[in-house]
Tab-separated table of C-alpha atoms and ligand atoms in Angstrom:
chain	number	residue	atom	x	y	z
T	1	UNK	CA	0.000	0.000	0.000
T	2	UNK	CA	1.561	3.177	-1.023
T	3	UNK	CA	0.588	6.516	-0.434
T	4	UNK	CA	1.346	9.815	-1.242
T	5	UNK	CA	0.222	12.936	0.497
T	6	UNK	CA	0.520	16.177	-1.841
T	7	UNK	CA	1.361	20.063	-1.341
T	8	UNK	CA	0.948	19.829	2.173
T	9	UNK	CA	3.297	22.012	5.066
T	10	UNK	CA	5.235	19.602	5.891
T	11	UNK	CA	5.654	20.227	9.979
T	12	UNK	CA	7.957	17.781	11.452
T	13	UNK	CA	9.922	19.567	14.533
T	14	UNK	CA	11.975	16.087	15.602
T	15	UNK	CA	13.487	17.182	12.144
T	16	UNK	CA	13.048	21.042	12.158
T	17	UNK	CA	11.220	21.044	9.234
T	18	UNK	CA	8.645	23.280	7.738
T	19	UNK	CA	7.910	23.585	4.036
T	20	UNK	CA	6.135	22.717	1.308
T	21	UNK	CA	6.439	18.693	0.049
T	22	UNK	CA	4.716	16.282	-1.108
T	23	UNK	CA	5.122	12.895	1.655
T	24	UNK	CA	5.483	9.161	0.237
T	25	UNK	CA	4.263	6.047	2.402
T	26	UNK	CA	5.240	2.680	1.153
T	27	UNK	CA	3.714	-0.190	3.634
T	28	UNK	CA	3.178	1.917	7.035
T	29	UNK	CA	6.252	3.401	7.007
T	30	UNK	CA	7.354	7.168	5.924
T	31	UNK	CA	10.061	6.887	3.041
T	32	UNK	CA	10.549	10.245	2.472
T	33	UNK	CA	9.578	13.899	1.075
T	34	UNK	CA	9.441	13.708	-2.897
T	35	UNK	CA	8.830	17.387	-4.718
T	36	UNK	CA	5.849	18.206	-6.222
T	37	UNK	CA	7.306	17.589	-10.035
T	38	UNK	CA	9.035	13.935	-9.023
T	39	UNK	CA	7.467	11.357	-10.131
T	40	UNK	CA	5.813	8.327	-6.967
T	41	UNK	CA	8.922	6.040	-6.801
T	42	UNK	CA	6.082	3.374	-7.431
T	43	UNK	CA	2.340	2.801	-8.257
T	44	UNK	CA	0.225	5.285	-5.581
T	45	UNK	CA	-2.321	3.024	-4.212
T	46	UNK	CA	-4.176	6.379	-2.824
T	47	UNK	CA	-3.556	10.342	-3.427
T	48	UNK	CA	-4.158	13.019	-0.460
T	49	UNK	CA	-4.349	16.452	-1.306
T	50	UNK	CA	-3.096	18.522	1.202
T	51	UNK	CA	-2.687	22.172	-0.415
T	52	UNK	CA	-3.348	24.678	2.199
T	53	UNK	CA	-3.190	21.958	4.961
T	54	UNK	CA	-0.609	20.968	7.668
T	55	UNK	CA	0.797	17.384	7.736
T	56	UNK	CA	2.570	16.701	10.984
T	57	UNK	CA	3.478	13.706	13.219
T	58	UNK	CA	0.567	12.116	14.765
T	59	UNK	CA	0.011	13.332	17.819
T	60	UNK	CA	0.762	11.739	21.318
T	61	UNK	CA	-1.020	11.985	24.353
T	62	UNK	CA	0.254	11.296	27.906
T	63	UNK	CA	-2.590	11.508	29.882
T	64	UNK	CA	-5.808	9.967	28.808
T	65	UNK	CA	-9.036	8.050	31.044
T	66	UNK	CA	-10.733	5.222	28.876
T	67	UNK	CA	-12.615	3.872	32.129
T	68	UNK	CA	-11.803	0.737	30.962
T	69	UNK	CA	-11.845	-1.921	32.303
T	70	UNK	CA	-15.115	-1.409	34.557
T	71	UNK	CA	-16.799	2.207	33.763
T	72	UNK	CA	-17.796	1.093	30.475
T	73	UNK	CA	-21.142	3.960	30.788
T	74	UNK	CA	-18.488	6.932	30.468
T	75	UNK	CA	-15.877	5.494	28.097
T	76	UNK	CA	-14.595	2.492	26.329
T	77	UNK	CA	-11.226	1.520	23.905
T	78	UNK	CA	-13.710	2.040	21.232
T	79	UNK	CA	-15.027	5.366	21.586
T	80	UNK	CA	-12.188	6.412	23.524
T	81	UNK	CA	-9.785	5.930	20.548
T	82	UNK	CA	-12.241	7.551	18.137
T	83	UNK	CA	-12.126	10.456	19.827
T	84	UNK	CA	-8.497	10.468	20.055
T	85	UNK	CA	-8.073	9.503	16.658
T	86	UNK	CA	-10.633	12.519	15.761
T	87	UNK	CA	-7.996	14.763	17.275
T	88	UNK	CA	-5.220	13.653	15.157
T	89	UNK	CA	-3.915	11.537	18.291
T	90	UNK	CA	-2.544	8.399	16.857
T	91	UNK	CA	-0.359	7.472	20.464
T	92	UNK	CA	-2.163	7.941	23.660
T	93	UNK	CA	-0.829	6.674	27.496
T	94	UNK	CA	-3.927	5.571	29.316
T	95	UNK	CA	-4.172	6.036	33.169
T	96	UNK	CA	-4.480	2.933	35.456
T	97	UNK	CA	-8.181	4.663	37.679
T	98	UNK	CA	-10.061	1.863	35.620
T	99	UNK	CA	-11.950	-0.470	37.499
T	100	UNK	CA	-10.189	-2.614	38.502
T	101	UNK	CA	-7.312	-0.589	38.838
T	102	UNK	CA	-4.525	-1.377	35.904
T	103	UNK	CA	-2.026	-3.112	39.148
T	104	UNK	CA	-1.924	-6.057	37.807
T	105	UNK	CA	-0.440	-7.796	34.866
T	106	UNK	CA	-3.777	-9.195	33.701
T	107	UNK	CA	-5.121	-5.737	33.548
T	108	UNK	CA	-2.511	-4.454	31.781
T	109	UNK	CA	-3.020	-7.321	29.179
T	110	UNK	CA	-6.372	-7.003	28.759
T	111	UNK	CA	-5.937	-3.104	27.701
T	112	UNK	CA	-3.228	-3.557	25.203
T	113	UNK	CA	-5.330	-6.650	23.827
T	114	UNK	CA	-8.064	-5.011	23.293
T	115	UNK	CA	-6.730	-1.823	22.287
T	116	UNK	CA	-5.247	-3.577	19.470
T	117	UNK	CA	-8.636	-5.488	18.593
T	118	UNK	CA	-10.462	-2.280	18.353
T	119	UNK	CA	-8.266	0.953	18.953
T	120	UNK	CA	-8.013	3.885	16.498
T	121	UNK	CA	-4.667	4.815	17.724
T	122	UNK	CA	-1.790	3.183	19.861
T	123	UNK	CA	-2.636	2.731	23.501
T	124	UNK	CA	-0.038	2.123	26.286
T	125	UNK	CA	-1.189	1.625	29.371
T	126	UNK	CA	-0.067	3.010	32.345
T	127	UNK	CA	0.413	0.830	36.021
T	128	UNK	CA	-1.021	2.081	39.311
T	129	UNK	CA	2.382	3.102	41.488
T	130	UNK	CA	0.460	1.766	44.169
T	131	UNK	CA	-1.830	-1.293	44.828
T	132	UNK	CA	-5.797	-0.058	44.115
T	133	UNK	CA	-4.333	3.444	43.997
T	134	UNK	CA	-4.241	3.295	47.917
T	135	UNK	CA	-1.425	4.893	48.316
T	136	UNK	CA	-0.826	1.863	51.586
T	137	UNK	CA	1.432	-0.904	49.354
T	138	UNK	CA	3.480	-0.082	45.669
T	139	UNK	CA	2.287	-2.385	43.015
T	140	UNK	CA	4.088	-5.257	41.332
T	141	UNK	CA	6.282	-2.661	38.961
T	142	UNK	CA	8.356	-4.616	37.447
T	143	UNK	CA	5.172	-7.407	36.217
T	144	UNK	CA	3.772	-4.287	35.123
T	145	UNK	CA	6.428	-3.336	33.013
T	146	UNK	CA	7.196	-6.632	31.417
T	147	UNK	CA	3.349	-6.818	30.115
T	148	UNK	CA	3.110	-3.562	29.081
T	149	UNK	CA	2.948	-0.257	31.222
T	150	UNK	CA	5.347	2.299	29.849
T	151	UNK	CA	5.102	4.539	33.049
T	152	UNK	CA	3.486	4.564	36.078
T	153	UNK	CA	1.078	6.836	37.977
T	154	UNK	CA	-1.931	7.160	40.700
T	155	UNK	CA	-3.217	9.868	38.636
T	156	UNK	CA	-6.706	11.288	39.664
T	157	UNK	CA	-4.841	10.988	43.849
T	158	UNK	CA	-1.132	11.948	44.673
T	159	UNK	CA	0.912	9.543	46.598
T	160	UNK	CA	0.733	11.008	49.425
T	161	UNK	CA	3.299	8.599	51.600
T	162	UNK	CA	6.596	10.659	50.703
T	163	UNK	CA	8.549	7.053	51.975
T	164	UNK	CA	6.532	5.234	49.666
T	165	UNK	CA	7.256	7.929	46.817
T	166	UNK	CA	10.744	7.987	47.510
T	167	UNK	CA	10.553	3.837	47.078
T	168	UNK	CA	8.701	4.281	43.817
T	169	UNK	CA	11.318	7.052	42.140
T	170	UNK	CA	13.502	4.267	42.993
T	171	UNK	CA	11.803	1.145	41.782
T	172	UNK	CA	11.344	3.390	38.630
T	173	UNK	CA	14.697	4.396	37.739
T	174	UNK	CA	15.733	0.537	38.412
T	175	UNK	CA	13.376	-0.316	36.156
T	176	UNK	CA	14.290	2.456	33.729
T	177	UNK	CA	10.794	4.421	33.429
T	178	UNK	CA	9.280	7.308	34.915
T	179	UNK	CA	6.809	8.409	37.350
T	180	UNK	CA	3.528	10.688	36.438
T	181	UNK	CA	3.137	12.512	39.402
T	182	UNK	CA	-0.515	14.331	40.095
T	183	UNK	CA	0.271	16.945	42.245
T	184	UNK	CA	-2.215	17.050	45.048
T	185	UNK	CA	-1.687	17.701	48.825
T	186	UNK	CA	-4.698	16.072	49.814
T	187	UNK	CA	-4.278	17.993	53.841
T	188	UNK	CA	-4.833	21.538	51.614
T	189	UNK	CA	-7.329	20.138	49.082
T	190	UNK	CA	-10.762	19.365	51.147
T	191	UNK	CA	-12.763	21.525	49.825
T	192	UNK	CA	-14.501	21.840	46.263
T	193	UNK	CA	-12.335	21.622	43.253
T	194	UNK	CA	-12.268	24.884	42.427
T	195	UNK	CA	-9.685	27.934	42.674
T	196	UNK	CA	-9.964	29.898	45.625
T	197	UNK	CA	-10.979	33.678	45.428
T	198	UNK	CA	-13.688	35.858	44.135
T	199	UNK	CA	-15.586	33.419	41.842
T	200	UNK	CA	-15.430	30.700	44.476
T	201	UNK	CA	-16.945	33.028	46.668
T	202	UNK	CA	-19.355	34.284	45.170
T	203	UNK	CA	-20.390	30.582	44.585
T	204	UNK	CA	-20.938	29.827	48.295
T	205	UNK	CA	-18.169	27.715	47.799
T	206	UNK	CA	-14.937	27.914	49.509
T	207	UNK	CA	-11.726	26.588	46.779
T	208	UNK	CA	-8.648	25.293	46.858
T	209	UNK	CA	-5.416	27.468	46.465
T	210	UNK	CA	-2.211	26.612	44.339
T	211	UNK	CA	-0.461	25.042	47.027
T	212	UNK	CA	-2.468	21.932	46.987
T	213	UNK	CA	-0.071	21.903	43.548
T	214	UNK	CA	3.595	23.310	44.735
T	215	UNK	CA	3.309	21.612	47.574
T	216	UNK	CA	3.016	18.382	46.518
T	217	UNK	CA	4.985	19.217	43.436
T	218	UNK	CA	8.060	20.672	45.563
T	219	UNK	CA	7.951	17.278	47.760
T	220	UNK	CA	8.199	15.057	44.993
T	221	UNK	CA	10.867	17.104	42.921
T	222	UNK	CA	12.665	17.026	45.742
T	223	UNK	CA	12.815	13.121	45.895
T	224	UNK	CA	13.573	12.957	42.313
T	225	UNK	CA	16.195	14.549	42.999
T	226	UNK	CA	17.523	12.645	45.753
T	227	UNK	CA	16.827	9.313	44.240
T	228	UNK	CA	18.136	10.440	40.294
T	229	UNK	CA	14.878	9.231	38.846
T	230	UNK	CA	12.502	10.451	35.829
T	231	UNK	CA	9.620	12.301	36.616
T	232	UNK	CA	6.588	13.778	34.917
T	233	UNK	CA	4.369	16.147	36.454
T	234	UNK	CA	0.903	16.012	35.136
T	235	UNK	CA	-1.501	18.739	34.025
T	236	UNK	CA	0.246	21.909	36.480
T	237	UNK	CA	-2.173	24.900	36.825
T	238	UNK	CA	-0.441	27.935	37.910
T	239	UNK	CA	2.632	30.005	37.472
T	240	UNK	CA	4.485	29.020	41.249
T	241	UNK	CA	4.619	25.767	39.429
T	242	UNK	CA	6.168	27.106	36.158
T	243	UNK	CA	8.996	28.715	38.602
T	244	UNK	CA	9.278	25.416	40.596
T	245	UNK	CA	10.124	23.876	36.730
T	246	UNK	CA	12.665	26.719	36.339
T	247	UNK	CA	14.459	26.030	39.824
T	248	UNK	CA	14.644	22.197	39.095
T	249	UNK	CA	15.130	21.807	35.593
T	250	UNK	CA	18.614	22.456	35.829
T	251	UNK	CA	19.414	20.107	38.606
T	252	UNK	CA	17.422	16.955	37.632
T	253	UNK	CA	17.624	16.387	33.978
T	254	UNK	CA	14.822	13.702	34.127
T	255	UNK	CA	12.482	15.828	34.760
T	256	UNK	CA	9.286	16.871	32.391
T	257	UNK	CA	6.125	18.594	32.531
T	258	UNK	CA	2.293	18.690	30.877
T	259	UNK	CA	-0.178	21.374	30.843
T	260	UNK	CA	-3.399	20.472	29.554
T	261	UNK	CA	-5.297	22.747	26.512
T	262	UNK	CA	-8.045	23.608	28.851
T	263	UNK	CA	-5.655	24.978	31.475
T	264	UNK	CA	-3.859	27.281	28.685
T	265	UNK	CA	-7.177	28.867	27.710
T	266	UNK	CA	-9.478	29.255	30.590
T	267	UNK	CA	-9.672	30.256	33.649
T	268	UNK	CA	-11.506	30.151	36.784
T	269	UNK	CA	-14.260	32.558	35.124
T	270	UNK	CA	-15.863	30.107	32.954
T	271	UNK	CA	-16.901	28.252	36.079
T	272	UNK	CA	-19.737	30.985	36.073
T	273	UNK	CA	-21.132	29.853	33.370
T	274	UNK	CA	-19.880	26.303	32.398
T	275	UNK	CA	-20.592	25.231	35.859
T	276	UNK	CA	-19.693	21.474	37.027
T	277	UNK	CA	-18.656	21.151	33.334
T	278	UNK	CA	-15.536	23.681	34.515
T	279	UNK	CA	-14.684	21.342	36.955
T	280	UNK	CA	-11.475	19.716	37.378
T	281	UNK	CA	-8.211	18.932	39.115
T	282	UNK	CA	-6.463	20.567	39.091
T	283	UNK	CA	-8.899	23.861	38.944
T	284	UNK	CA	-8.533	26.616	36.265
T	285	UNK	CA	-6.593	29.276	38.317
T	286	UNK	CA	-6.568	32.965	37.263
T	287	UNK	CA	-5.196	35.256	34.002
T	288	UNK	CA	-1.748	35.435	35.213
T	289	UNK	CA	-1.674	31.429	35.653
T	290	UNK	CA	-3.274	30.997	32.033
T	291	UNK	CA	-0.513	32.976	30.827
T	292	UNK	CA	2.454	32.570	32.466
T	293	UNK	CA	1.400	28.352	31.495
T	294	UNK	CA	1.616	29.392	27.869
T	295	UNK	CA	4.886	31.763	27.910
T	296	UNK	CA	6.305	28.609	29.689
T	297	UNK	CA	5.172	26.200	26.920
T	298	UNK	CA	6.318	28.148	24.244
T	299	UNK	CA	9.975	28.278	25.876
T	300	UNK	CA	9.797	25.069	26.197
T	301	UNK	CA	9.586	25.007	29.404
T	302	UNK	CA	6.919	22.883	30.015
T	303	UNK	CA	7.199	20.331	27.838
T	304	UNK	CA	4.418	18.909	26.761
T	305	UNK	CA	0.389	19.828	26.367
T	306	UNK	CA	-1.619	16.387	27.298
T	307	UNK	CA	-5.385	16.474	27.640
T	308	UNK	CA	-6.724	14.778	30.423
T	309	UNK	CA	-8.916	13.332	28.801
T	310	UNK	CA	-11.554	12.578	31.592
T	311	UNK	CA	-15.459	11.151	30.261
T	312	UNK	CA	-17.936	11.612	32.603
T	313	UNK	CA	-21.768	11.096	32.248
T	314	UNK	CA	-24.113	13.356	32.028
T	315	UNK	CA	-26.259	12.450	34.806
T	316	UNK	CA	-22.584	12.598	37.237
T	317	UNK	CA	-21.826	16.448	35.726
T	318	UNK	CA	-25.508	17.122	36.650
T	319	UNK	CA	-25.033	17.163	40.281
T	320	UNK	CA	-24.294	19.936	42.156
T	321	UNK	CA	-20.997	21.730	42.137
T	322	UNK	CA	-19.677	20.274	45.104
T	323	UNK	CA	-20.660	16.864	44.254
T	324	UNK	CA	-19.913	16.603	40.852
T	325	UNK	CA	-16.814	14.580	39.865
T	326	UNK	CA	-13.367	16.172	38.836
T	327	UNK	CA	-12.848	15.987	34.888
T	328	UNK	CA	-13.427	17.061	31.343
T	329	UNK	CA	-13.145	15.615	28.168
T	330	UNK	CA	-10.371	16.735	25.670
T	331	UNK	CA	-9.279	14.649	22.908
T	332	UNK	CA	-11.411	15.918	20.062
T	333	UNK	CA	-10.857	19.495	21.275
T	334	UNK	CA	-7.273	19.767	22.097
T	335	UNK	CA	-5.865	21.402	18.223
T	336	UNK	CA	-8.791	23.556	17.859
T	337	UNK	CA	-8.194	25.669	21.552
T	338	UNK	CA	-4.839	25.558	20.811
T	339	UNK	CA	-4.743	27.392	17.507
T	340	UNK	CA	-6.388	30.116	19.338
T	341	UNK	CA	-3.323	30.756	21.366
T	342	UNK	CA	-1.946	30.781	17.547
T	343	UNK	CA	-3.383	33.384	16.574
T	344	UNK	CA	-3.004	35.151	19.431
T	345	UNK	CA	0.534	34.977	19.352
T	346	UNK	CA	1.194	33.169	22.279
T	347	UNK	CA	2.731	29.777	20.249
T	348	UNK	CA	3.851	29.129	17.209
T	349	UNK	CA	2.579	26.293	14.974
T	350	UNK	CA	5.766	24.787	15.458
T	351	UNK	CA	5.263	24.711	19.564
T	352	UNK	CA	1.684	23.221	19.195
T	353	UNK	CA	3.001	20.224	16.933
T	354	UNK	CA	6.370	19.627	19.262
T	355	UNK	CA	4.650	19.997	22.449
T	356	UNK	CA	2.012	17.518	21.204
T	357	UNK	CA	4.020	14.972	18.973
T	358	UNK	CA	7.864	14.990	19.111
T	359	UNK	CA	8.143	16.317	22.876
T	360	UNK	CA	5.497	13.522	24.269
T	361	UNK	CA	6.812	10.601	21.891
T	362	UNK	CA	10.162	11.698	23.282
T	363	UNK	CA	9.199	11.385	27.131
T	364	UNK	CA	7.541	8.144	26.643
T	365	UNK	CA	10.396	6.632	24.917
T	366	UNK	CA	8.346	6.016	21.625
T	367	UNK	CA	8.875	5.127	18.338
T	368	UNK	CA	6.368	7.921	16.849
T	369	UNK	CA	6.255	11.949	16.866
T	370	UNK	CA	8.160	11.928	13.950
T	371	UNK	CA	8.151	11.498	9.394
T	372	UNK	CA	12.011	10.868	9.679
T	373	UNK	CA	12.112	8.326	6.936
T	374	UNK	CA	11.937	5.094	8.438
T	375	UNK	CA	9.170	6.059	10.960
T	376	UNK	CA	6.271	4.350	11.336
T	377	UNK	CA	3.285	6.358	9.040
T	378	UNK	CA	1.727	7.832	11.890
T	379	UNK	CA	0.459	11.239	10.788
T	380	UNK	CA	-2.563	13.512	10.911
T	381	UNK	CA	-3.332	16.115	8.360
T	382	UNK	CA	-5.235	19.447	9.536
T	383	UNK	CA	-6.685	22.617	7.888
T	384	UNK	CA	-5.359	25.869	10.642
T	385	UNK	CA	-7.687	28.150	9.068
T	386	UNK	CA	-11.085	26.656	8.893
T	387	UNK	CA	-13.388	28.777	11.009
T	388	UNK	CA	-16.190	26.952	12.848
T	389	UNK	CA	-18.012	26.441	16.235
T	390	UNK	CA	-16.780	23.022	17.813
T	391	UNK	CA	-20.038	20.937	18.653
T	392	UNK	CA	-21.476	17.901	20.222
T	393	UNK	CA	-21.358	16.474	16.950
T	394	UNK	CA	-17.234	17.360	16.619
T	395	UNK	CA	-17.649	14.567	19.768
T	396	UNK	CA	-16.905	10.976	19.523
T	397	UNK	CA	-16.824	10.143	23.287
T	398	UNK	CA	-19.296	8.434	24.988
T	399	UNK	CA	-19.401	11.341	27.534
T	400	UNK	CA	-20.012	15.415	25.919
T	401	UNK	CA	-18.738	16.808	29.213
T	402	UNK	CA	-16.659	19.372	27.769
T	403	UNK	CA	-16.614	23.278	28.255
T	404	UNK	CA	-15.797	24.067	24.766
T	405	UNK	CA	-18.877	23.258	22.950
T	406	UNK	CA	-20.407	25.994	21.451
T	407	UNK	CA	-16.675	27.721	20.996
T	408	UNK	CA	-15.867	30.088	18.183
T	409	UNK	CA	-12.524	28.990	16.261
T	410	UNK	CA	-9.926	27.662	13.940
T	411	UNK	CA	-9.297	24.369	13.085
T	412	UNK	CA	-9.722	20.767	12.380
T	413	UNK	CA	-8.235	17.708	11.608
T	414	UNK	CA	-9.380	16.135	8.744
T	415	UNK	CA	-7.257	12.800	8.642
T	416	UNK	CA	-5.735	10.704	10.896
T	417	UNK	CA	-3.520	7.651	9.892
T	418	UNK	CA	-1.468	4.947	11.431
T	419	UNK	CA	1.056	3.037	10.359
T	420	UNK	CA	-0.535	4.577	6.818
T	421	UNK	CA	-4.005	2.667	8.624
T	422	UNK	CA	-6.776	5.773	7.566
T	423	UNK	CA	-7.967	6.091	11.446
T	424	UNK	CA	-10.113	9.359	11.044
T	425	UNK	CA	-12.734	9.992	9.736
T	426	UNK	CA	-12.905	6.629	8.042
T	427	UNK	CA	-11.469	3.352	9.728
T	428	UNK	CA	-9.358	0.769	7.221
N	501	ZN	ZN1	-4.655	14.014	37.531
């Protein structure tokens, strides 16, 4: 099977490219750029035509909730996937909150078998660091590893033991993978997700601050440190983090961050109005968090924008602010809110696609983000300038709890592949 994608922007930052090519495909695997006058080196089983489009590296997300195993009424691998793969996501690392937890070996198996039954894009799970997420006991790591977690986390908690953390940094680096820290000090974080301050109040409800991040954040860099391991922290919310990044980039070179789309362009305002729907942990924190998180994207110093990808139903979101659970979806959304920080001069093009393909592929140790020849056909083609209003129907998930529908933009993908596999909007 042989493909050839024409006149497309060719974005590829693992190779610092941008320009104008046409892209061959032989067999699931990119063979290189050809110009627009060279003739396919063989028969073209199909032609794309890409003028006025981007083609980029599929994109890979770190941080991702499929509920499944067990919470098959918000999400599944199949509609979890199609929206991913609507997104132009062709890798995605899934978190272990399933039900049962992903701490055991048979879990883990049962994801990536399924996954590759009926997934749209890659899946790689991710292992509980501790058994049922209790933060009491660490999980069989190593089993984990050998059937097929790539990283491990108790994402949606912190673990809150610091002895226990600094036993897991360890196990980790033995094992030679990294930890996903959610940074939550669960003393500081008993009231309702949200920031505290003026909207909170005016709520009747009281908030959380942006300790409940730092602190947490500051404990477990500080480990890291100590023990030499890898470490990732998920989704951060506010600028004392970005400065925490700063202080300990340069002294622990293992160390990454995320920050999720929905964190770079809201904040705690749209809880007025988007109500439970605007709820999540971490919270959406003020203007100067929103932008100092983007400034420190585009420099690169947070690395990576994951979504958080977090299906709820609609009867759960319908309960009252306090009640409601933590989460929003983000998959299908993710390009689309970030192009408005592109035209508002916040990132380039360039920072979207390498925060969201090369950057993430690189953390995870992956053999994607990238159309070095050689690479596995993993790409997603999208129009920048297409003006619409994203909409329920822009949603493949099983759950709609997002804040963005009904959005003014720019934006949309309009093909996903894999391994040269057409995974959006049709399915080979
Ligand atoms: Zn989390």
């Amino acid at each position: 099977m042989n493909i050839r994608i024409c006149g497309g922007r060719v974005v590829d930052p693992s190779q610092r490219m941008d320009r104008i090519s046409d892209l061959w495909i032989e067999n699931g695997k990119i063979v290189r750029l050809l110009e627009a006058s060279a003739a396919s080196p063989s028969k073209a089983n199909r032609k794309i035509d890409a003028k006025g489009k981007i083609v980029s590296p599929g994109f890979v997300d770190l941080h991702v909730h499929f509920r499944d195993p067990g919470q098959l009424e918000k999400e599944d691998l199949t509609t979890g996937t199609h929206a991913a793969a609507a997104g132009g996501f062709t890798s995605v690392l899934c978190m272990p909150n399933t039900s049962p937890v992903n701490d055991s070996a048979e879990v883990t198996r049962y994801i990536v078998q399924r996954a590759a039954e009926v997934g749209r894009c890659r899946v790689y799970p991710v292992g509980a660091i501790t058994k049922g997420l209790l933060g009491k006991s660490l999980s069989p790591m190593r089993e984990l590893k050998e059937a097929g977690c790539i990283a491990f986390s108790d994402d949606g908690r912190p673990v809150n033991d610091a002895a226990l953390m600094r036993e897991a940094l360890t196990k980790s680096r033995e094992l030679g993978t990294f930890l996903i820290e959610h940074c939550e000090e669960l003393e500081l974080s008993k009231s309702e997700t949200v920031h505290e301050g003026e909207v909170a109040r005016s709520l009747g409800l009281k908030g959380i601050s942006r300790s409940v991040e730092t602190v947490d954040a500051t404990r477990t860099l500080t480990l890291a440190a100590e023990t030499g391991a890898r470490v990732h922290l998920a989704h951060l919310s506010c600028a004392e983090s970005v400065s925490l990044i700063e202080e300990f980039k340069p002294k622990l070179s293992g160390l990454t961050a995320e920050v999720t789309p929905h964190h770079l362009a809201l904040t705690v305002e749209s809880v007025r109005e988007k109500g439970t729907n605007a709820k999540m942990y971490p919270p959406l924190r003020e203007d100067r968090d929103r932008t100092a998180l983007g400034k420190a994207l585009a420099r690169g110093t947070i690395d990576v924008v994951a979504t958080d990808h977090a299906p709820h139903t609609a009867a759960e979101k319908s309960k009252t602010f306090d009640k409601a659970p933590n989460g929003i979806i983000g998959s299908e959304s993710a390009l689309f809110i970030l192009m408005d920080l592109v035209d508002n001069g916040i990132l380039t093009i360039g920072d979207v696609i390498r925060s969201m393909s090369s950057r993430p592929a690189e953390i995870a140790g992956l053999n994607a983000g990238s159309l070095r020849p050689g690479s596995p056909a993993d790409v997603v083609i999208f129009d920048p300038d297409e003006k619409r209003t994203f909409t329920e129907s822009d949603i493949f998930s099983k759950s709609k709890n997002s804040p963005f529908v009904g959005t003014k933009g720019k934006g949309r993908v309009l093909l996903t592949m894999v391994a040269g596999r057409e995974t959006f909007p049709g399915w080979e």
